[in-house]
Tab-separated table of C-alpha atoms in Angstrom:
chain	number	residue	atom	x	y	z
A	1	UNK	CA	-5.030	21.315	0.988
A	2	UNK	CA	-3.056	19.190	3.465
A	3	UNK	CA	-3.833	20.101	6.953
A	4	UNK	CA	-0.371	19.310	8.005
A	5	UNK	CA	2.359	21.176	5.694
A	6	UNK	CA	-0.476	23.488	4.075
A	7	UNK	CA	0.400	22.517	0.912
A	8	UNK	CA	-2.321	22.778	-2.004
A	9	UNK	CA	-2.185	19.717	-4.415
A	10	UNK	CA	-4.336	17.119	-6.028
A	11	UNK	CA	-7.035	15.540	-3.815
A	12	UNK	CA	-5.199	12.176	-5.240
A	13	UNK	CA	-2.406	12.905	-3.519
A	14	UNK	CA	-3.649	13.450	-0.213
A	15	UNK	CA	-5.556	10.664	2.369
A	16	UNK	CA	-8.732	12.004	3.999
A	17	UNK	CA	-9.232	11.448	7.618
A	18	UNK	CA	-12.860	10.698	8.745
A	19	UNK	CA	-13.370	11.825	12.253
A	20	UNK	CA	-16.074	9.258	14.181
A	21	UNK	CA	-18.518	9.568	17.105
A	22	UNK	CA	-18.395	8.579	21.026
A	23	UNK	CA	-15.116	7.685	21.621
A	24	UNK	CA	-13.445	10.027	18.896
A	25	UNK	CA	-11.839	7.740	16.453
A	26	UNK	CA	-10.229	8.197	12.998
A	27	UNK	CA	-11.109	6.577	9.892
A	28	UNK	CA	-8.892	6.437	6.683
A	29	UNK	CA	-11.033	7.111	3.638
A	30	UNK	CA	-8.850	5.893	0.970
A	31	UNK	CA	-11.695	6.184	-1.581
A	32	UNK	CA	-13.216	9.761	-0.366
A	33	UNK	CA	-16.417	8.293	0.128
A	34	UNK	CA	-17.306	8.422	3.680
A	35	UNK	CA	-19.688	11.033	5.052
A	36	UNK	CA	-18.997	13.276	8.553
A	37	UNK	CA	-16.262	15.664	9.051
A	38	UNK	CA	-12.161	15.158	8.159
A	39	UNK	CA	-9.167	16.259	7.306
A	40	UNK	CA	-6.755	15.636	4.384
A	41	UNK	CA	-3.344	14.963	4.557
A	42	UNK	CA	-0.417	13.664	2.749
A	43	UNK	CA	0.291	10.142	3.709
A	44	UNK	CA	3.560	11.114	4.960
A	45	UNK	CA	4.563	10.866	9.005
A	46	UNK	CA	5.287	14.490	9.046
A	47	UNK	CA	2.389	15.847	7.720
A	48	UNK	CA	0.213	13.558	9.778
A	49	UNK	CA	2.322	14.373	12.814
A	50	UNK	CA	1.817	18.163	11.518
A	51	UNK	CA	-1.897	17.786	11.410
A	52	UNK	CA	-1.912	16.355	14.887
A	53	UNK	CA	0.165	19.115	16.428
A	54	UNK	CA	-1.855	21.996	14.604
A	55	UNK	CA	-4.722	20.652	16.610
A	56	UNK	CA	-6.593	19.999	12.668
A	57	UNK	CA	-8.396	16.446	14.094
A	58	UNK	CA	-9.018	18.041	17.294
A	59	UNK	CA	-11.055	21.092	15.133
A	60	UNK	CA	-12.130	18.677	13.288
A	61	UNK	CA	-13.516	16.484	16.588
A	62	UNK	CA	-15.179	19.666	18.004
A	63	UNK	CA	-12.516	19.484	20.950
A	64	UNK	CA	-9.582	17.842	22.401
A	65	UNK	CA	-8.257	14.787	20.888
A	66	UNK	CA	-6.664	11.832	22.546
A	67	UNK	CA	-5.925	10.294	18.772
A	68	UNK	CA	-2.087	9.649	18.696
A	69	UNK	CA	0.478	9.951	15.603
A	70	UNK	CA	0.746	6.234	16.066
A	71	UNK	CA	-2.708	5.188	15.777
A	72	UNK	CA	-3.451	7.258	12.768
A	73	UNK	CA	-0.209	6.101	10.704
A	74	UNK	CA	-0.930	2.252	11.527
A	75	UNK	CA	-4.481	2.458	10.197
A	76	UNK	CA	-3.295	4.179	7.267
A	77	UNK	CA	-0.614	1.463	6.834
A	78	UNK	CA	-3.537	-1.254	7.067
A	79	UNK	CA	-5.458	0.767	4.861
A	80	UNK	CA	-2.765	0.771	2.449
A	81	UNK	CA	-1.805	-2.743	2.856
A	82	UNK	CA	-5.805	-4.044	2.512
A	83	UNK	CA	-5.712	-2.077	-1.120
A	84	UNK	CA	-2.592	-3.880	-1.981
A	85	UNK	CA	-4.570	-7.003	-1.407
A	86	UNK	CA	-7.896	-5.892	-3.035
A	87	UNK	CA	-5.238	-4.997	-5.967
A	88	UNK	CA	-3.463	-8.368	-6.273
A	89	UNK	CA	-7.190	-10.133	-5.984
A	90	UNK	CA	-8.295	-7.937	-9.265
A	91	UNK	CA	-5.243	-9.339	-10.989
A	92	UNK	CA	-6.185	-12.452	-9.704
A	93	UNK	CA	-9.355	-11.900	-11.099
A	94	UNK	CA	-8.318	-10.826	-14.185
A	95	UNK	CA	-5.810	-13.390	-14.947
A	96	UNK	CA	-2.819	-10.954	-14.683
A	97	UNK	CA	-0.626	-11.908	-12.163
A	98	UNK	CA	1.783	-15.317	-12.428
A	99	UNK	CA	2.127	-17.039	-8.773
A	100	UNK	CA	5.142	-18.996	-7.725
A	101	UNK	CA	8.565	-19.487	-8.675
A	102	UNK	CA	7.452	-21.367	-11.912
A	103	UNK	CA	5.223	-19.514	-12.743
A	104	UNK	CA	7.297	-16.656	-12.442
A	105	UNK	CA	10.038	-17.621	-14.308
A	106	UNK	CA	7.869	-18.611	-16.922
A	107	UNK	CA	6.067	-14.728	-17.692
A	108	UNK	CA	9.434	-13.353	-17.100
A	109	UNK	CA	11.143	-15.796	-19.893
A	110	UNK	CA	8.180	-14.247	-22.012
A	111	UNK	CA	9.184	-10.860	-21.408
A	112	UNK	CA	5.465	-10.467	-19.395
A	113	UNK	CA	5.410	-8.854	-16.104
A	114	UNK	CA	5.207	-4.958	-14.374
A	115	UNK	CA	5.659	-5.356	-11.071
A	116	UNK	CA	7.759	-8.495	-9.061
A	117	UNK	CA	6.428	-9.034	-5.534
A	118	UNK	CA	8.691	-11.258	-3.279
A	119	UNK	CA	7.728	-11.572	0.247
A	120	UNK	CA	10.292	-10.341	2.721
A	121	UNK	CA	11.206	-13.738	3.900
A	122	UNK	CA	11.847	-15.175	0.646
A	123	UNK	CA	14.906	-16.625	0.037
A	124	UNK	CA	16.800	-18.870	-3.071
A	125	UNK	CA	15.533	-18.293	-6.437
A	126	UNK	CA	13.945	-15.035	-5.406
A	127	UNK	CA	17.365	-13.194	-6.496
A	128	UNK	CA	17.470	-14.970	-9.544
A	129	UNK	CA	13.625	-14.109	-10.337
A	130	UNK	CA	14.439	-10.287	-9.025
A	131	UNK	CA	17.528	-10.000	-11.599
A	132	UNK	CA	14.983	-11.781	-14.317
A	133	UNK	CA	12.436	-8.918	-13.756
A	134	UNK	CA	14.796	-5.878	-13.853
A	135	UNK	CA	16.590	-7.710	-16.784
A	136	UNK	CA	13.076	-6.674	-19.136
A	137	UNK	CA	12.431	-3.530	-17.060
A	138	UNK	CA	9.824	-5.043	-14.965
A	139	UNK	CA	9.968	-3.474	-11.141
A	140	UNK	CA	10.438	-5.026	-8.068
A	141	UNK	CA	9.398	-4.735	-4.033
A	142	UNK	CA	9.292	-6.543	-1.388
A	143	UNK	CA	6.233	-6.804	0.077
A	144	UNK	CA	4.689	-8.740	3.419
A	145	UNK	CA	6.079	-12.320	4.003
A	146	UNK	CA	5.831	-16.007	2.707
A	147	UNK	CA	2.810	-16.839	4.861
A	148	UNK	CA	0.808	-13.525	4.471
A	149	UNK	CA	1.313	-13.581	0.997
A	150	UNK	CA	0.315	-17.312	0.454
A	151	UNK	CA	-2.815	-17.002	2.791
A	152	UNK	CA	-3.797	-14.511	0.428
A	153	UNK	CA	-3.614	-16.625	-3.138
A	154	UNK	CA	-4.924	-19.652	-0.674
A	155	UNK	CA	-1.444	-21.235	-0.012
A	156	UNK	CA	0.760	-22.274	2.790
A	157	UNK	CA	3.209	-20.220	1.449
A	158	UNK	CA	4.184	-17.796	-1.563
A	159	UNK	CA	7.319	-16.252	-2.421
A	160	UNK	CA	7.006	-14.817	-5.542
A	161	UNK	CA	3.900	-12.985	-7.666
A	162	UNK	CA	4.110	-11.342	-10.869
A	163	UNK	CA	1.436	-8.599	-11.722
A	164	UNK	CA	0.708	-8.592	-15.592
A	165	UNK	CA	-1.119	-5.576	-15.942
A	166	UNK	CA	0.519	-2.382	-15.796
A	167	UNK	CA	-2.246	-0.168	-13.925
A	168	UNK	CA	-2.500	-2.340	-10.852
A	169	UNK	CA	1.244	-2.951	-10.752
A	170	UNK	CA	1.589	1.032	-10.889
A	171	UNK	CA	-1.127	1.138	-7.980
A	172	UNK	CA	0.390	-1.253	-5.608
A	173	UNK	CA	3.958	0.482	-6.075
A	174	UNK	CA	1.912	3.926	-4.916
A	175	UNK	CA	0.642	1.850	-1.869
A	176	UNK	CA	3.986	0.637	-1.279
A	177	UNK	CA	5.485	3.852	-1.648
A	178	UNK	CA	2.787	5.823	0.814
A	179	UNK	CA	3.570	2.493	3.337
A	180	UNK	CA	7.275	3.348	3.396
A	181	UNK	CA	6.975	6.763	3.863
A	182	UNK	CA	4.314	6.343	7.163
A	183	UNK	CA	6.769	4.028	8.419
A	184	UNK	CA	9.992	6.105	7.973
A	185	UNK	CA	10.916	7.554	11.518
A	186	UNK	CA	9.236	4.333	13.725
């Protein structure tokens, strides 16, 4: 049930809140796997600011609570964003995921790809590669930034990533989906 609209659904649709020791701090349990007392919530603002109002993490704390709306939703976005990475490193892994413009183009001209990724900052042939993708049916986000992204596949800097395989693609779009709904409202 989530402790902030009271709604009962799937515990894969809600985010569990692990509430820590001296100070009181809050830990996002993506996975459901750590130990000591929490809440579960929908990874919306509202229902987290719900939670927070109803007093839920201060029950949950044994007292009062100096945890703020803020804190919680930026570690969930962080949470959300280090999945997104641990996802794109799988595909890595797994050879499913086309990096750079070339590369890009090329999967796309194949008909291959699930899920476009161009960094916020990206510019030139990332409309071209964007109208490419939802050409075959292949979905698209923006996601992080040039820099962030090529750190990440041990670049300078990275436009453009194509995820091949279609379960990672659909949960990076969930991440990306829970990351724009924490951040409606800031």
């Amino acid at each position: 049930m989530c402790a902030g609209c009271g709604a009962r659904t799937d515990a894969g649709a809600l985010v569990r809140l692990v509430v820590g020791p001296s100070p009181p701090f809050v830990a996002v349990d993506l996975g459901r796997r750590l130990g000591g007392r929490g809440i579960s919530v929908h990874p919306t603002r509202r229902c987290v600011d719900r939670a927070l109002k109803k007093g839920s993490l201060a029950k949950a704390l044994g007292g009062p609570s100096s945890v703020t709306l803020e804190s919680v939703v930026s570690a969930m976005i962080d949470q959300f964003g280090q999945r997104i990475e641990g996802l794109l490193s799988a595909a890595l892994r797994k050879r499913r995921v086309a990096v750079g413009t070339d590369a890009v183009r090329a999967a796309l001209s194949r008909r291959e790809g699930d899920l476009l990724l161009v960094a916020g900052d990206a510019r030139g042939r990332a409309v071209e590669l964007r109208k490419g993708a939802t050409a075959i049916g292949c979905a698209t986000a923006a996601w992080g930034t040039k820099a962030s992204v090529g750190q990440m596949f041990s670049r300078q800097e990275l436009g453009v990533v194509l995820v091949t395989d279609r379960g990672i693609a659909r949960a990076i779009l969930e991440c990306l989906t829970h990351i724009e709904a924490l951040s409606e409202g800031e």
